[in-house]
């Protein structure tokens, strides 16, 4: 199916309004490939007809299908490694000492199929092995994503070897997983139970997130406009306790929000402390 420039522009406008994602002008091929199944199954004559249907009230299921198809779910275990080293060597020791009588709370925003929050849970487990008295009231990881499809996968906590090979060491595979059915590996309950998954659009309200010690919002802001990024960062700041930490992707920054965050150089890596 051929997509006209006008149809592509209309779809881009819909997608940004719906979930904030900005599609580059050369991404027309991506729309064609990812929406072809929806267009065929729904018997839409054109992308324009699909957009008109999406704009009508009462089409939440179709909207969910389209967002699931268009959201990028590139992820791996312990991505970029240094944020996890900072978590284990700097943030957890600091928080364990500062709030010994409080529950640790971490938010993994745009968690995709679960590799990030489960990696965080593994780091917490390793830290507690060396520091048994830390976080006596427990730890909670809230993991959110706009895609219901990836959240379903994440909750299962079952991964094929191809997915496990992307960033997970053999030592951690043996330590934190057990063989499952159909050549899949299952995450151990002690790692899985710390994580609660929820559907959340970063452009919407952050109800239920609560007050966090640490927020991982990595490699997702790159898909938003400058204005949207600013809105999201301001809302994330409200979820952080004073002195709480924000970890962004390597190519992301807080922009001009120096009034809300203080840059902390970790060498390697930069994190942000909420003022």
Tab-separated table of C-alpha atoms in Angstrom, residues 5-273:
chain	number	residue	atom	x	y	z
A	5	UNK	CA	2.882	12.518	2.089
A	6	UNK	CA	-0.348	14.051	3.384
A	7	UNK	CA	-1.428	10.760	4.988
A	8	UNK	CA	1.993	10.327	6.559
A	9	UNK	CA	1.887	13.870	7.981
A	10	UNK	CA	-1.622	13.278	9.394
A	11	UNK	CA	-0.509	10.039	11.039
A	12	UNK	CA	2.583	11.712	12.522
A	13	UNK	CA	0.359	14.385	14.066
A	14	UNK	CA	-1.942	11.731	15.531
A	15	UNK	CA	0.983	9.730	16.958
A	16	UNK	CA	2.535	12.765	18.650
A	17	UNK	CA	-0.801	13.739	20.200
A	18	UNK	CA	-1.454	10.175	21.360
A	19	UNK	CA	1.889	9.302	22.902
A	20	UNK	CA	4.388	12.071	22.156
A	21	UNK	CA	6.502	10.142	19.654
A	22	UNK	CA	8.021	12.276	16.901
A	23	UNK	CA	8.524	10.437	13.620
A	24	UNK	CA	11.275	11.702	11.321
A	25	UNK	CA	10.313	12.561	7.747
A	26	UNK	CA	12.261	9.598	6.366
A	27	UNK	CA	10.390	7.064	8.562
A	28	UNK	CA	7.527	6.497	6.127
A	29	UNK	CA	8.806	2.964	5.507
A	30	UNK	CA	8.492	2.246	9.235
A	31	UNK	CA	4.813	3.174	9.225
A	32	UNK	CA	4.187	0.994	6.181
A	33	UNK	CA	5.901	-2.058	7.687
A	34	UNK	CA	4.532	-1.775	11.229
A	35	UNK	CA	0.935	-0.936	10.323
A	36	UNK	CA	0.502	-3.227	7.306
A	37	UNK	CA	-1.110	-6.011	9.373
A	38	UNK	CA	-3.576	-3.587	11.020
A	39	UNK	CA	-4.465	-2.034	7.656
A	40	UNK	CA	-5.053	-5.436	6.043
A	41	UNK	CA	-6.992	-6.977	8.947
A	42	UNK	CA	-9.145	-3.853	9.352
A	43	UNK	CA	-9.680	-3.646	5.575
A	44	UNK	CA	-8.669	-0.002	5.464
A	45	UNK	CA	-8.253	1.368	1.952
A	46	UNK	CA	-5.546	3.791	3.038
A	47	UNK	CA	-3.574	5.104	5.981
A	48	UNK	CA	-5.750	8.203	5.798
A	49	UNK	CA	-8.868	6.115	6.439
A	50	UNK	CA	-7.164	4.525	9.460
A	51	UNK	CA	-6.293	7.959	10.879
A	52	UNK	CA	-9.897	9.161	10.441
A	53	UNK	CA	-11.099	6.069	12.331
A	54	UNK	CA	-8.526	6.620	15.086
A	55	UNK	CA	-9.718	10.194	15.581
A	56	UNK	CA	-13.294	9.069	16.236
A	57	UNK	CA	-14.372	8.454	19.855
A	58	UNK	CA	-14.778	4.885	21.048
A	59	UNK	CA	-11.782	3.389	19.259
A	60	UNK	CA	-9.493	2.868	22.245
A	61	UNK	CA	-8.669	-0.735	21.296
A	62	UNK	CA	-7.588	0.292	17.780
A	63	UNK	CA	-5.561	3.153	19.229
A	64	UNK	CA	-3.851	0.707	21.585
A	65	UNK	CA	-3.032	-1.605	18.671
A	66	UNK	CA	-1.470	1.233	16.674
A	67	UNK	CA	0.599	2.512	19.613
A	68	UNK	CA	1.770	-1.040	20.371
A	69	UNK	CA	2.855	-1.401	16.754
A	70	UNK	CA	4.655	1.945	16.564
A	71	UNK	CA	6.475	2.086	19.896
A	72	UNK	CA	10.127	1.085	19.744
A	73	UNK	CA	11.007	-1.713	22.138
A	74	UNK	CA	14.766	-1.881	21.722
A	75	UNK	CA	16.143	-3.096	25.026
A	76	UNK	CA	18.779	-5.286	26.621
A	77	UNK	CA	20.073	-6.334	30.021
A	78	UNK	CA	22.266	-3.872	31.943
A	79	UNK	CA	22.226	-1.432	29.026
A	80	UNK	CA	25.350	0.782	28.978
A	81	UNK	CA	26.434	-0.974	32.248
A	82	UNK	CA	27.691	2.189	34.033
A	83	UNK	CA	24.214	3.269	35.301
A	84	UNK	CA	23.980	-0.074	37.093
A	85	UNK	CA	27.481	0.280	38.512
A	86	UNK	CA	26.520	3.756	39.782
A	87	UNK	CA	23.381	2.244	41.312
A	88	UNK	CA	25.286	-0.497	43.116
A	89	UNK	CA	28.438	1.379	44.144
A	90	UNK	CA	27.063	4.849	44.876
A	91	UNK	CA	23.293	5.211	45.120
A	92	UNK	CA	22.335	2.097	47.063
A	93	UNK	CA	25.050	2.567	49.725
A	94	UNK	CA	24.035	6.223	50.137
A	95	UNK	CA	20.326	5.468	50.401
A	96	UNK	CA	20.849	2.463	52.687
A	97	UNK	CA	22.694	4.702	55.137
A	98	UNK	CA	20.472	7.781	54.782
A	99	UNK	CA	17.084	6.077	55.080
A	100	UNK	CA	17.689	2.828	56.902
A	101	UNK	CA	14.136	2.817	58.260
A	102	UNK	CA	12.428	3.527	54.931
A	103	UNK	CA	11.388	1.375	51.981
A	104	UNK	CA	13.464	1.849	48.820
A	105	UNK	CA	11.415	2.869	45.783
A	106	UNK	CA	12.679	2.904	42.187
A	107	UNK	CA	10.729	3.785	39.047
A	108	UNK	CA	11.697	2.333	35.664
A	109	UNK	CA	9.909	4.474	33.061
A	110	UNK	CA	9.446	3.045	29.528
A	111	UNK	CA	10.468	-0.394	30.794
A	112	UNK	CA	9.688	-2.292	27.562
A	113	UNK	CA	9.822	-6.086	28.040
A	114	UNK	CA	11.270	-5.862	31.543
A	115	UNK	CA	15.028	-6.064	31.099
A	116	UNK	CA	15.705	-2.719	32.824
A	117	UNK	CA	13.601	-3.192	36.002
A	118	UNK	CA	14.724	-6.785	36.354
A	119	UNK	CA	18.364	-5.692	35.935
A	120	UNK	CA	17.770	-3.152	38.719
A	121	UNK	CA	16.288	-5.897	40.899
A	122	UNK	CA	19.358	-8.088	40.320
A	123	UNK	CA	21.657	-5.223	41.349
A	124	UNK	CA	19.624	-4.697	44.526
A	125	UNK	CA	19.867	-8.423	45.247
A	126	UNK	CA	23.641	-8.401	44.804
A	127	UNK	CA	23.951	-5.326	47.024
A	128	UNK	CA	21.875	-6.956	49.757
A	129	UNK	CA	24.019	-10.086	49.651
A	130	UNK	CA	26.949	-7.912	50.716
A	131	UNK	CA	24.829	-5.705	53.009
A	132	UNK	CA	22.189	-7.946	54.649
A	133	UNK	CA	20.933	-5.208	56.979
A	134	UNK	CA	20.197	-2.746	54.157
A	135	UNK	CA	16.602	-1.727	53.381
A	136	UNK	CA	14.998	-3.705	56.172
A	137	UNK	CA	11.532	-2.528	55.059
A	138	UNK	CA	12.103	-3.875	51.569
A	139	UNK	CA	12.379	-2.538	48.045
A	140	UNK	CA	9.814	-1.711	45.384
A	141	UNK	CA	10.379	-1.193	41.667
A	142	UNK	CA	7.537	0.374	39.670
A	143	UNK	CA	7.950	-0.387	35.954
A	144	UNK	CA	5.783	1.393	33.386
A	145	UNK	CA	5.301	1.468	29.645
A	146	UNK	CA	2.674	2.738	27.224
A	147	UNK	CA	2.620	-0.570	25.321
A	148	UNK	CA	0.286	-3.179	26.791
A	149	UNK	CA	1.897	-5.810	24.577
A	150	UNK	CA	5.384	-5.447	26.063
A	151	UNK	CA	3.980	-5.254	29.593
A	152	UNK	CA	2.350	-8.656	29.109
A	153	UNK	CA	5.727	-10.089	28.085
A	154	UNK	CA	7.487	-8.375	30.986
A	155	UNK	CA	5.101	-9.784	33.588
A	156	UNK	CA	5.804	-13.322	32.376
A	157	UNK	CA	9.538	-12.868	33.093
A	158	UNK	CA	10.332	-15.632	30.600
A	159	UNK	CA	13.019	-15.075	27.986
A	160	UNK	CA	14.518	-17.085	25.157
A	161	UNK	CA	18.276	-17.480	24.971
A	162	UNK	CA	18.550	-14.949	22.135
A	163	UNK	CA	17.091	-12.229	24.367
A	164	UNK	CA	19.163	-13.333	27.372
A	165	UNK	CA	22.343	-13.105	25.327
A	166	UNK	CA	21.875	-9.371	24.913
A	167	UNK	CA	23.775	-7.982	27.887
A	168	UNK	CA	23.320	-10.748	30.462
A	169	UNK	CA	26.451	-12.525	31.683
A	170	UNK	CA	26.583	-16.291	32.061
A	171	UNK	CA	27.141	-15.863	35.797
A	172	UNK	CA	23.935	-13.849	36.221
A	173	UNK	CA	22.019	-16.223	33.957
A	174	UNK	CA	22.941	-19.156	36.215
A	175	UNK	CA	22.349	-17.119	39.376
A	176	UNK	CA	18.993	-15.498	38.596
A	177	UNK	CA	17.247	-17.799	36.077
A	178	UNK	CA	16.060	-21.365	35.879
A	179	UNK	CA	15.154	-23.420	32.796
A	180	UNK	CA	11.514	-23.161	31.770
A	181	UNK	CA	9.343	-24.638	29.034
A	182	UNK	CA	9.910	-24.430	25.269
A	183	UNK	CA	13.587	-23.403	25.584
A	184	UNK	CA	12.708	-20.316	27.632
A	185	UNK	CA	14.399	-19.314	30.881
A	186	UNK	CA	12.367	-18.101	33.869
A	187	UNK	CA	13.446	-15.365	36.238
A	188	UNK	CA	13.651	-16.420	39.880
A	189	UNK	CA	10.698	-15.280	42.033
A	190	UNK	CA	12.942	-13.320	44.424
A	191	UNK	CA	13.960	-10.999	41.550
A	192	UNK	CA	10.537	-10.901	39.924
A	193	UNK	CA	8.555	-10.078	43.076
A	194	UNK	CA	10.186	-6.663	43.583
A	195	UNK	CA	8.771	-5.378	40.298
A	196	UNK	CA	5.200	-4.169	39.693
A	197	UNK	CA	4.263	-3.378	36.076
A	198	UNK	CA	1.734	-0.713	35.080
A	199	UNK	CA	0.546	0.890	31.874
A	200	UNK	CA	1.493	4.571	31.780
A	201	UNK	CA	1.700	7.244	29.081
A	202	UNK	CA	4.510	9.662	29.945
A	203	UNK	CA	2.362	12.483	28.553
A	204	UNK	CA	-0.439	11.666	31.006
A	205	UNK	CA	-0.777	11.792	34.780
A	206	UNK	CA	1.663	9.912	37.000
A	207	UNK	CA	-1.009	8.820	39.456
A	208	UNK	CA	0.046	5.920	41.621
A	209	UNK	CA	3.777	6.350	41.099
A	210	UNK	CA	4.224	7.952	44.494
A	211	UNK	CA	7.452	9.284	45.948
A	212	UNK	CA	10.600	7.757	44.477
A	213	UNK	CA	14.243	7.564	45.521
A	214	UNK	CA	15.501	6.817	42.008
A	215	UNK	CA	13.992	7.163	38.531
A	216	UNK	CA	15.408	5.424	35.461
A	217	UNK	CA	14.064	7.204	32.361
A	218	UNK	CA	16.629	6.111	29.828
A	219	UNK	CA	16.641	6.252	26.025
A	220	UNK	CA	13.022	7.361	25.690
A	221	UNK	CA	13.172	11.186	25.796
A	222	UNK	CA	14.979	11.119	22.441
A	223	UNK	CA	11.616	10.341	20.820
A	224	UNK	CA	9.917	13.510	22.117
A	225	UNK	CA	9.978	17.166	21.121
A	226	UNK	CA	11.878	19.638	23.328
A	227	UNK	CA	8.620	20.915	24.786
A	228	UNK	CA	7.395	17.407	25.609
A	229	UNK	CA	10.757	16.485	27.160
A	230	UNK	CA	10.547	19.495	29.439
A	231	UNK	CA	6.994	18.585	30.522
A	232	UNK	CA	8.000	14.994	31.273
A	233	UNK	CA	11.105	15.987	33.244
A	234	UNK	CA	9.110	18.471	35.315
A	235	UNK	CA	6.574	15.770	36.170
A	236	UNK	CA	9.317	13.259	36.981
A	237	UNK	CA	10.850	15.814	39.340
A	238	UNK	CA	7.582	15.892	41.289
A	239	UNK	CA	7.796	12.123	41.827
A	240	UNK	CA	11.333	12.311	43.235
A	241	UNK	CA	12.046	12.830	46.902
A	242	UNK	CA	14.317	15.823	47.630
A	243	UNK	CA	17.805	14.532	46.901
A	244	UNK	CA	16.428	11.665	44.804
A	245	UNK	CA	18.212	10.665	41.618
A	246	UNK	CA	17.301	10.664	37.924
A	247	UNK	CA	19.216	8.515	35.432
A	248	UNK	CA	18.859	9.356	31.734
A	249	UNK	CA	20.258	7.805	28.565
A	250	UNK	CA	23.769	8.637	27.388
A	251	UNK	CA	22.508	11.069	24.720
A	252	UNK	CA	19.844	12.682	26.949
A	253	UNK	CA	20.007	15.611	29.357
A	254	UNK	CA	17.782	17.788	31.552
A	255	UNK	CA	18.136	20.745	29.153
A	256	UNK	CA	17.616	24.030	30.959
A	257	UNK	CA	16.006	22.602	34.096
A	258	UNK	CA	18.983	23.397	36.322
A	259	UNK	CA	16.563	24.905	38.828
A	260	UNK	CA	15.107	21.438	39.417
A	261	UNK	CA	18.136	19.151	39.070
A	262	UNK	CA	21.794	19.214	40.015
A	263	UNK	CA	24.230	17.433	37.681
A	264	UNK	CA	26.390	14.803	39.393
A	265	UNK	CA	29.515	13.558	37.576
A	266	UNK	CA	30.224	9.907	38.322
A	267	UNK	CA	33.090	9.241	35.859
A	268	UNK	CA	31.915	7.483	33.842
A	269	UNK	CA	28.385	8.722	33.567
A	270	UNK	CA	26.265	11.663	34.666
A	271	UNK	CA	23.212	11.464	36.899
A	272	UNK	CA	20.880	14.168	38.230
A	273	UNK	CA	19.950	14.922	41.822
